[in-house]
mmCIF file of C-alpha atoms in Angstrom:
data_model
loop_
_atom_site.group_PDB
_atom_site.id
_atom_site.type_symbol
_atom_site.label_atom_id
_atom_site.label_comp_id
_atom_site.label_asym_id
_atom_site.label_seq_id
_atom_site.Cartn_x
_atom_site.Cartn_y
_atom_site.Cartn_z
ATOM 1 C CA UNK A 243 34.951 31.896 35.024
ATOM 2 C CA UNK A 244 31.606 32.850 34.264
ATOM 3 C CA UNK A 245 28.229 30.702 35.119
ATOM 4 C CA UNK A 246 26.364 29.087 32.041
ATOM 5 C CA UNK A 247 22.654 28.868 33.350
ATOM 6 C CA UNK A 248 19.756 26.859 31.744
ATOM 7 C CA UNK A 249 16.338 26.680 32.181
ATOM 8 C CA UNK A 250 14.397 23.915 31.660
ATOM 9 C CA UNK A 251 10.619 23.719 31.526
ATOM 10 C CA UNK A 252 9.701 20.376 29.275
ATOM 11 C CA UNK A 253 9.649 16.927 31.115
ATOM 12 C CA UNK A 254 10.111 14.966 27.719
ATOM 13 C CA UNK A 255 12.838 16.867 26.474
ATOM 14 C CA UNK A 256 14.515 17.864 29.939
ATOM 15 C CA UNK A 257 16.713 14.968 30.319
ATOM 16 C CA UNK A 258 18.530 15.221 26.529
ATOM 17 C CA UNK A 259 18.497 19.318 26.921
ATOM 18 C CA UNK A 260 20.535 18.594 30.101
ATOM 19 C CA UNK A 261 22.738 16.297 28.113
ATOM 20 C CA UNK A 262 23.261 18.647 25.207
ATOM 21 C CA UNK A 263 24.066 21.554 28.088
ATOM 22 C CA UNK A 264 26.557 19.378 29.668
ATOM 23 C CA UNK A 265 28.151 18.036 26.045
ATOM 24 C CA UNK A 266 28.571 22.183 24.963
ATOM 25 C CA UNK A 267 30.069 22.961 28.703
ATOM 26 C CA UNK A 268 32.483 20.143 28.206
ATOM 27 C CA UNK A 269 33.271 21.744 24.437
ATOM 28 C CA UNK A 270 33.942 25.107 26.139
ATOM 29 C CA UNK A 271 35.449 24.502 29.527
ATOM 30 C CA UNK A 272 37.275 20.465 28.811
ATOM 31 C CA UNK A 273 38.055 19.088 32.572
ATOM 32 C CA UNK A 274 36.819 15.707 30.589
ATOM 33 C CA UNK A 275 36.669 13.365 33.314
ATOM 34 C CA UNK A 276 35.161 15.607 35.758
ATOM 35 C CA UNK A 277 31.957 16.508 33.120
ATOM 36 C CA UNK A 278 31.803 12.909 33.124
ATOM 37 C CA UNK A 279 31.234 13.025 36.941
ATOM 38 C CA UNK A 280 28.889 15.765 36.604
ATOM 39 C CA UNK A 281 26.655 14.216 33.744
ATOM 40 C CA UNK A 282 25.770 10.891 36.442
ATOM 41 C CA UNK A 283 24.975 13.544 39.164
ATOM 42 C CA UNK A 284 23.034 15.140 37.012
ATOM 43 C CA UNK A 285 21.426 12.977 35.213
ATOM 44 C CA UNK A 286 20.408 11.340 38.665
ATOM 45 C CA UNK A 287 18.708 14.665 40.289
ATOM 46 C CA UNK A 288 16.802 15.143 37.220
ATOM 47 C CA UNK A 289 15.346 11.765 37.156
ATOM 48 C CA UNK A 290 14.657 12.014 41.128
ATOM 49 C CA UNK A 291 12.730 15.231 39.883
ATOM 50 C CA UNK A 292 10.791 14.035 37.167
ATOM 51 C CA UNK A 293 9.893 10.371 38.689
ATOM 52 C CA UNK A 294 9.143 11.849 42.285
ATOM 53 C CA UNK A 295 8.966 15.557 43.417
ATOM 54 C CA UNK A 296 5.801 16.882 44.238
ATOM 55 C CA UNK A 297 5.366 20.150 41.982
ATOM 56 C CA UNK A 298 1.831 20.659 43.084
ATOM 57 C CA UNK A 299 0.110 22.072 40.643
ATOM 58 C CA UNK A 300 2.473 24.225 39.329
ATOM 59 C CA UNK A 301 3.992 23.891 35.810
ATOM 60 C CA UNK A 302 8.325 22.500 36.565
ATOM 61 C CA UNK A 303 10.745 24.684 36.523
ATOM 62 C CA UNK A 304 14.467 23.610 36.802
ATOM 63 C CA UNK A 305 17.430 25.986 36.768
ATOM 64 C CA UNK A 306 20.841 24.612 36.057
ATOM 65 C CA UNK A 307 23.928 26.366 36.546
ATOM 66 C CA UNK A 308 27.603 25.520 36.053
ATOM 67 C CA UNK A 309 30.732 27.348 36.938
ATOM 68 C CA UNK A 310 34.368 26.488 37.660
ATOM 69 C CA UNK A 311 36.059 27.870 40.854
ATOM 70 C CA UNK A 312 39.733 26.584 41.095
ATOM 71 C CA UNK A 313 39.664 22.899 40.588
ATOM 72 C CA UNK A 314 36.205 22.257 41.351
ATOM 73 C CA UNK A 315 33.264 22.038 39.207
ATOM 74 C CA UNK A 316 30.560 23.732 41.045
ATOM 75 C CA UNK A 317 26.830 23.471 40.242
ATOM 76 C CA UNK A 318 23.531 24.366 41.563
ATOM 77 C CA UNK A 319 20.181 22.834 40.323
ATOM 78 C CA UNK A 320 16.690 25.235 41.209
ATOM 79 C CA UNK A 321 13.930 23.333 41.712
ATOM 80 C CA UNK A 322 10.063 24.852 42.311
ATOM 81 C CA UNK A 323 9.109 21.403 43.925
ATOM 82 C CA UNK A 324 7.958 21.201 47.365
ATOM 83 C CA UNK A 325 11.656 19.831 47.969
ATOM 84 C CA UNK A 326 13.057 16.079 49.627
ATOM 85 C CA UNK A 327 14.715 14.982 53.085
ATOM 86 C CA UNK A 328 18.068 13.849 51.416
ATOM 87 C CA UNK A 329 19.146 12.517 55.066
ATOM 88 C CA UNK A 330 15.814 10.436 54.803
ATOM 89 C CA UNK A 331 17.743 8.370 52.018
ATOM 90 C CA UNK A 332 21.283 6.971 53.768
ATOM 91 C CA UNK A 333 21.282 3.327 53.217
ATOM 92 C CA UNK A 334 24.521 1.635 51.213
ATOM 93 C CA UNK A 335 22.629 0.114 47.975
ATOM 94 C CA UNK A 336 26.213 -1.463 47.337
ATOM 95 C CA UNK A 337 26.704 -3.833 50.235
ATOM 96 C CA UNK A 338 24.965 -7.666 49.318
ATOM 97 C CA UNK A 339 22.205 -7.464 52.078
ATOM 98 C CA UNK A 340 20.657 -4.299 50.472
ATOM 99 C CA UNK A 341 16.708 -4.695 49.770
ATOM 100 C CA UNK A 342 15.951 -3.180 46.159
ATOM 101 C CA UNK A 343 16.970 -0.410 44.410
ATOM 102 C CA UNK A 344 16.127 2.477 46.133
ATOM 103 C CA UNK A 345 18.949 4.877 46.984
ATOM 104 C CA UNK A 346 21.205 3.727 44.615
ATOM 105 C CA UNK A 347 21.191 7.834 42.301
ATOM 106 C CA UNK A 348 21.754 9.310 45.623
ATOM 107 C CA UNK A 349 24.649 7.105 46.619
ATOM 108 C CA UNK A 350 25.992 7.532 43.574
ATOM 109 C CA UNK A 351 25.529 11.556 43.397
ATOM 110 C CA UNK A 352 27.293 11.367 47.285
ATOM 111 C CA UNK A 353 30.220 9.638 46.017
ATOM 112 C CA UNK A 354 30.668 11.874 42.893
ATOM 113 C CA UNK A 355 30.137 15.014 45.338
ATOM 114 C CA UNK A 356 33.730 15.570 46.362
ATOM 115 C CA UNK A 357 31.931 18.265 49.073
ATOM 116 C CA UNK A 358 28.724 16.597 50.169
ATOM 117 C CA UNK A 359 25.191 17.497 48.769
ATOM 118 C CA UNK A 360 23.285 20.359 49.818
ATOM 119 C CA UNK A 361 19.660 20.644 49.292
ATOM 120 C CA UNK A 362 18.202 23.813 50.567
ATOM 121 C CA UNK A 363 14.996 25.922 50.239
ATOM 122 C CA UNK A 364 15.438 29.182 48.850
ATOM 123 C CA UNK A 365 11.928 30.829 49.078
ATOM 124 C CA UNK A 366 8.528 29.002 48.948
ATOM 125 C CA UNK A 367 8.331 26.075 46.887
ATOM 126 C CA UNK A 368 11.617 26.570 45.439
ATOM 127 C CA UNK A 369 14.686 24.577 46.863
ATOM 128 C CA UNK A 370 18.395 24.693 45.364
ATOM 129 C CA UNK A 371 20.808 20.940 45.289
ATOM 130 C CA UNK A 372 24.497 22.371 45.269
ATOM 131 C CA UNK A 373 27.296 20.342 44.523
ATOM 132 C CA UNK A 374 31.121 20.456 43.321
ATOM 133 C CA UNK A 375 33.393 17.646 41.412
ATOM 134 C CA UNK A 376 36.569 17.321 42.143
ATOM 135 C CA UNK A 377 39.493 15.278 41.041
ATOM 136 C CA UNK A 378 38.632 12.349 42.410
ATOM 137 C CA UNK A 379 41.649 10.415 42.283
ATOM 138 C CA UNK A 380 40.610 7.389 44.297
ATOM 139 C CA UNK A 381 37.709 6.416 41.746
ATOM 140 C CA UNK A 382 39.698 6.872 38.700
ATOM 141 C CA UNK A 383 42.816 4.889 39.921
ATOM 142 C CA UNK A 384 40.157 2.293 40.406
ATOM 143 C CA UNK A 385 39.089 2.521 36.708
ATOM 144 C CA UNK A 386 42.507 2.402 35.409
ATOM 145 C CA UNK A 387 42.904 -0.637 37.967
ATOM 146 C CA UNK A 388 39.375 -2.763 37.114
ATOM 147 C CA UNK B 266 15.188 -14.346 15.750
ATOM 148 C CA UNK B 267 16.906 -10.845 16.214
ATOM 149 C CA UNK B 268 14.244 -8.571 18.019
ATOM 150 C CA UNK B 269 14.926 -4.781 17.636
ATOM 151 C CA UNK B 270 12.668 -2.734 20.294
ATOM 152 C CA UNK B 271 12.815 1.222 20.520
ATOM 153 C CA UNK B 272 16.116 1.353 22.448
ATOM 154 C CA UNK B 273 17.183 -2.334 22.418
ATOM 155 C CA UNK B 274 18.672 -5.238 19.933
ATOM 156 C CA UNK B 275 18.246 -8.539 21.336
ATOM 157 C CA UNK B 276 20.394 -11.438 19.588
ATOM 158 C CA UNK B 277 19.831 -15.493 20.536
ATOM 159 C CA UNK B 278 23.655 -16.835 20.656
ATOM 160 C CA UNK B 279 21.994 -19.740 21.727
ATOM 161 C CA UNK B 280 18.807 -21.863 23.378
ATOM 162 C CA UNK B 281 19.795 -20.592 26.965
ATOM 163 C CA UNK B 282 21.834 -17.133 25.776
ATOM 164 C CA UNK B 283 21.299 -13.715 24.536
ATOM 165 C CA UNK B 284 22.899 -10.563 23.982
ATOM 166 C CA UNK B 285 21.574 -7.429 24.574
ATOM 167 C CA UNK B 286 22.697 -4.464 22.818
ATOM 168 C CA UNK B 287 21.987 -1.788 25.030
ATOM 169 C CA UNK B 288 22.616 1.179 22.746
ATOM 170 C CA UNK B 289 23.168 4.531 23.691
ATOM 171 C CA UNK B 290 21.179 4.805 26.756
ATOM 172 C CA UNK B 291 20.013 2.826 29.724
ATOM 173 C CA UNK B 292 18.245 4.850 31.750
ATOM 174 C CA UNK B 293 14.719 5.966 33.506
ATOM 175 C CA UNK B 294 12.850 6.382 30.363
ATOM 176 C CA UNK B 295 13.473 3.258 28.981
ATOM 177 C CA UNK B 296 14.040 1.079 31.446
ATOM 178 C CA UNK B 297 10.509 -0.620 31.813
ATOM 179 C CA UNK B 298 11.299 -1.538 28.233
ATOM 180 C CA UNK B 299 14.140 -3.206 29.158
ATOM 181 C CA UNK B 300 12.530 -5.633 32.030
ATOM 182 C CA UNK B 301 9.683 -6.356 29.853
ATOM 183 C CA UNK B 302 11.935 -6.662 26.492
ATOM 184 C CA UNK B 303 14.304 -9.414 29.082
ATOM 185 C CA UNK B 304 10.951 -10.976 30.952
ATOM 186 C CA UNK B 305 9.953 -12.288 27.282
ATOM 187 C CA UNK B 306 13.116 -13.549 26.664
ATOM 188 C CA UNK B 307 12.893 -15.581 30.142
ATOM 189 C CA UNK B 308 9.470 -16.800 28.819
ATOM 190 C CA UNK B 309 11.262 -17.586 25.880
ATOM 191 C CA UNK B 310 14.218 -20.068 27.708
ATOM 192 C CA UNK B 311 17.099 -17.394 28.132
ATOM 193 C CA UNK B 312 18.967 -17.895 31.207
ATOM 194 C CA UNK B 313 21.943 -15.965 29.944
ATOM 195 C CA UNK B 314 22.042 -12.517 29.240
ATOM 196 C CA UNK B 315 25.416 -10.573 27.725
ATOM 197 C CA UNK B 316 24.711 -7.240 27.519
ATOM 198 C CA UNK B 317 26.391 -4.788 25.381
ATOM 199 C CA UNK B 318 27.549 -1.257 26.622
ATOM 200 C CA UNK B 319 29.699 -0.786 23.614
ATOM 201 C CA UNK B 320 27.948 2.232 22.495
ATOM 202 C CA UNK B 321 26.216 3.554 25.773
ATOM 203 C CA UNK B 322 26.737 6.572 27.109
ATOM 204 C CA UNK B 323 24.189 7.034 29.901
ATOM 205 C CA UNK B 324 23.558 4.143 32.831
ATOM 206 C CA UNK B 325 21.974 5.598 35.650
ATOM 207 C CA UNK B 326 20.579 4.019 38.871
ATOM 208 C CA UNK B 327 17.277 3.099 37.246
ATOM 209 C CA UNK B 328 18.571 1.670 34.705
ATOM 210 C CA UNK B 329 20.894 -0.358 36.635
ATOM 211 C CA UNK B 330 18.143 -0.969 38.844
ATOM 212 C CA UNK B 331 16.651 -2.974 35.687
ATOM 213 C CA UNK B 332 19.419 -5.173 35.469
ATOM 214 C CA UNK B 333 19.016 -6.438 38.959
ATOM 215 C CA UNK B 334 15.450 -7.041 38.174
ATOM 216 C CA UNK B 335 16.889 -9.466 35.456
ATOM 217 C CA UNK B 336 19.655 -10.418 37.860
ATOM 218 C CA UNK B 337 17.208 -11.609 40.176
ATOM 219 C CA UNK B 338 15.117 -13.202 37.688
ATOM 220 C CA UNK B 339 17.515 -15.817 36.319
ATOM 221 C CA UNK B 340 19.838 -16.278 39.482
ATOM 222 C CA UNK B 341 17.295 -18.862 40.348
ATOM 223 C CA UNK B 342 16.570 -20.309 36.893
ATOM 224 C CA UNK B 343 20.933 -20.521 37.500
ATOM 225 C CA UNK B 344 21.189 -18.370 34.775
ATOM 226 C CA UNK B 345 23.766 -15.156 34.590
ATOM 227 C CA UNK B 346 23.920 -11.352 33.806
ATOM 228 C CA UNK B 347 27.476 -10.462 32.564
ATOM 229 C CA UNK B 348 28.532 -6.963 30.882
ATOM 230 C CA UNK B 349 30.392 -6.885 27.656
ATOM 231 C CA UNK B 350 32.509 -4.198 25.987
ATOM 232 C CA UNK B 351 31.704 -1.550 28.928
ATOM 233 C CA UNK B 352 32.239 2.123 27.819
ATOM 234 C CA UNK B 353 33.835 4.436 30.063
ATOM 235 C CA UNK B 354 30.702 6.038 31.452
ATOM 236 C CA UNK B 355 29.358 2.660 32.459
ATOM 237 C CA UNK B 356 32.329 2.010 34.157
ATOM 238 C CA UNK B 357 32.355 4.847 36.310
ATOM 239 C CA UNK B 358 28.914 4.011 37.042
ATOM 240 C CA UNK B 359 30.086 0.485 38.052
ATOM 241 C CA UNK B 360 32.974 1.506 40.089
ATOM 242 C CA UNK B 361 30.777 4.154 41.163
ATOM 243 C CA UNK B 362 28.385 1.425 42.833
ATOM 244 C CA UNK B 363 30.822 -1.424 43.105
ATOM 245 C CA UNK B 364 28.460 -3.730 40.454
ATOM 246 C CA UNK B 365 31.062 -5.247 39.443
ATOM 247 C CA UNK B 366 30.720 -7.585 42.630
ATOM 248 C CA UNK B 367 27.897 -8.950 41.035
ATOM 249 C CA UNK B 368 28.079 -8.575 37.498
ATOM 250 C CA UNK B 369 31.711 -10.348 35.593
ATOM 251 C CA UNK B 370 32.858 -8.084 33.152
ATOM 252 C CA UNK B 371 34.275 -9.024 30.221
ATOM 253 C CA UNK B 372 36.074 -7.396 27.373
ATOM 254 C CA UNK B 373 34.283 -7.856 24.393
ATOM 255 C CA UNK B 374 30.858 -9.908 23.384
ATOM 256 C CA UNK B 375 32.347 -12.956 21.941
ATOM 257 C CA UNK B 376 34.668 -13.311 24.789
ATOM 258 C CA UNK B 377 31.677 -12.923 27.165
ATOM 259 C CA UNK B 378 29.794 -16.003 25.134
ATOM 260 C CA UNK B 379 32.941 -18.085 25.478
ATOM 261 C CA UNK B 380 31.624 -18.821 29.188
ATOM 262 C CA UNK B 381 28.495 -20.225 28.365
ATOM 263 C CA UNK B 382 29.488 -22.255 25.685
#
């Protein structure tokens, strides 16, 4: 199945133009509760963008793109930040002792990635977060369950 | 007094309890408004927040992040932060981060305010 890119330039608008991208993928391609997975991943990395990667002085550029291979939702984010240390950012926000809020998108965007996260640079200043959603049967039994 | 802010409707069921109608979208851009729309009603007497998810369709970890500001706000005032009507999106989100150890759902707003009456 083909790729749909988008490129996205505009920190006030970027957040609903990923939205409406995701809502017209959804229209085109279904897999429902899968997009749903997607849209939190998403809409986590492009907050962790916007509130704290370093673009220098450089005006943002982010470069979504979506594709289906098999039963996976596959989808790669370009970023022209100088890039993060996802490893840096492990601790479980969801057990009681946890200390504030931090690391909470990225456990979240772990848990939705049914492959792991990969965040890679790809040429100077430009780095690449891959991912692919799966079926995730474990989380939605727990939904049907709660 | 209802108060309507940008993103939020805030509705006094009572001296100690309010409910929050969190619209479509919880999220980084408006969370600040949140903590500072809920830190007025704590100056105000509100111990008890219900908030509405009915129509939301984005939660995401700042957001949530906002609500455990409030959370830890009123758990010492021995006040409570319960979710009402919770869409589908927010409850992946909850699942997602097991919240719902620390946040009682319940299934609609009136049968959330049947706990603090």
């Amino acid at each position: 199945m083909q790729s749909v890119k988008l490129r996205l330039t505009n920190r006030i608008t970027m957040v609903d133009e990923v939205h409406e991208y995701i809502q017209k993928w959804e229209v085109d391609n279904g897999y429902s509760d899968k997009v749903l997975l997607l849209r939190i991943a998403l809409q986590e990395w492009i907050s962790n963008l916007l509130l704290h990667a370093d673009f220098g002085d450089r005006p943002i550029e982010v470069i979504l793109d979506t594709w289906v291979d098999g039963e996976l939702i596959k989808c790669s984010i370009e970023d022209n930040s100088v890039g993060f240390d996802l490893e840096g950012e492990n601790s479980d926000p969801t057990i009681v002792e946890h200390d504030g809020d931090r690391g909470r998108g990225l456990w979240m965007m772990r848990q939705v990635a049914s492959e792991g996260l990969s965040y890679e640079p790809i040429g100077k200043s430009r780095h690449k977060l891959t991912l692919s959603i799966g079926d995730n049967p474990d989380l939605w039994d727990r939904i049907l369950s709660s | 007094m209802q108060v309507t802010t940008t993103s939020f409707k805030v509705e006094p069921s009572n001296q100690d309890t309010v409910i929050v109608r969190i619209g479509k979208a919880l999220d980084f851009r408006n969370a600040a408004e949140f903590k500072s729309t809920c830190q007025t009603q704590v100056r105000s007497g509100a111990r008890n927040f219900v908030l509405d998810f009915s129509e939301t369709g984005i939660l995401d970890s700042t957001g949530l992040g906002s609500i455990f500001s409030l959370y830890r706000q009123v758990s010492p005032l021995e006040g409570q932060v319960v979710f009402a009507s919770v869409s589908r999106p927010v409850q992946v989100v909850v699942q997602l981060t097991r919240t719902y150890k620390v946040f009682r759902q319940f299934p609609s707003v009136d049968s959330a305010l049947e706990t603090f009456e």
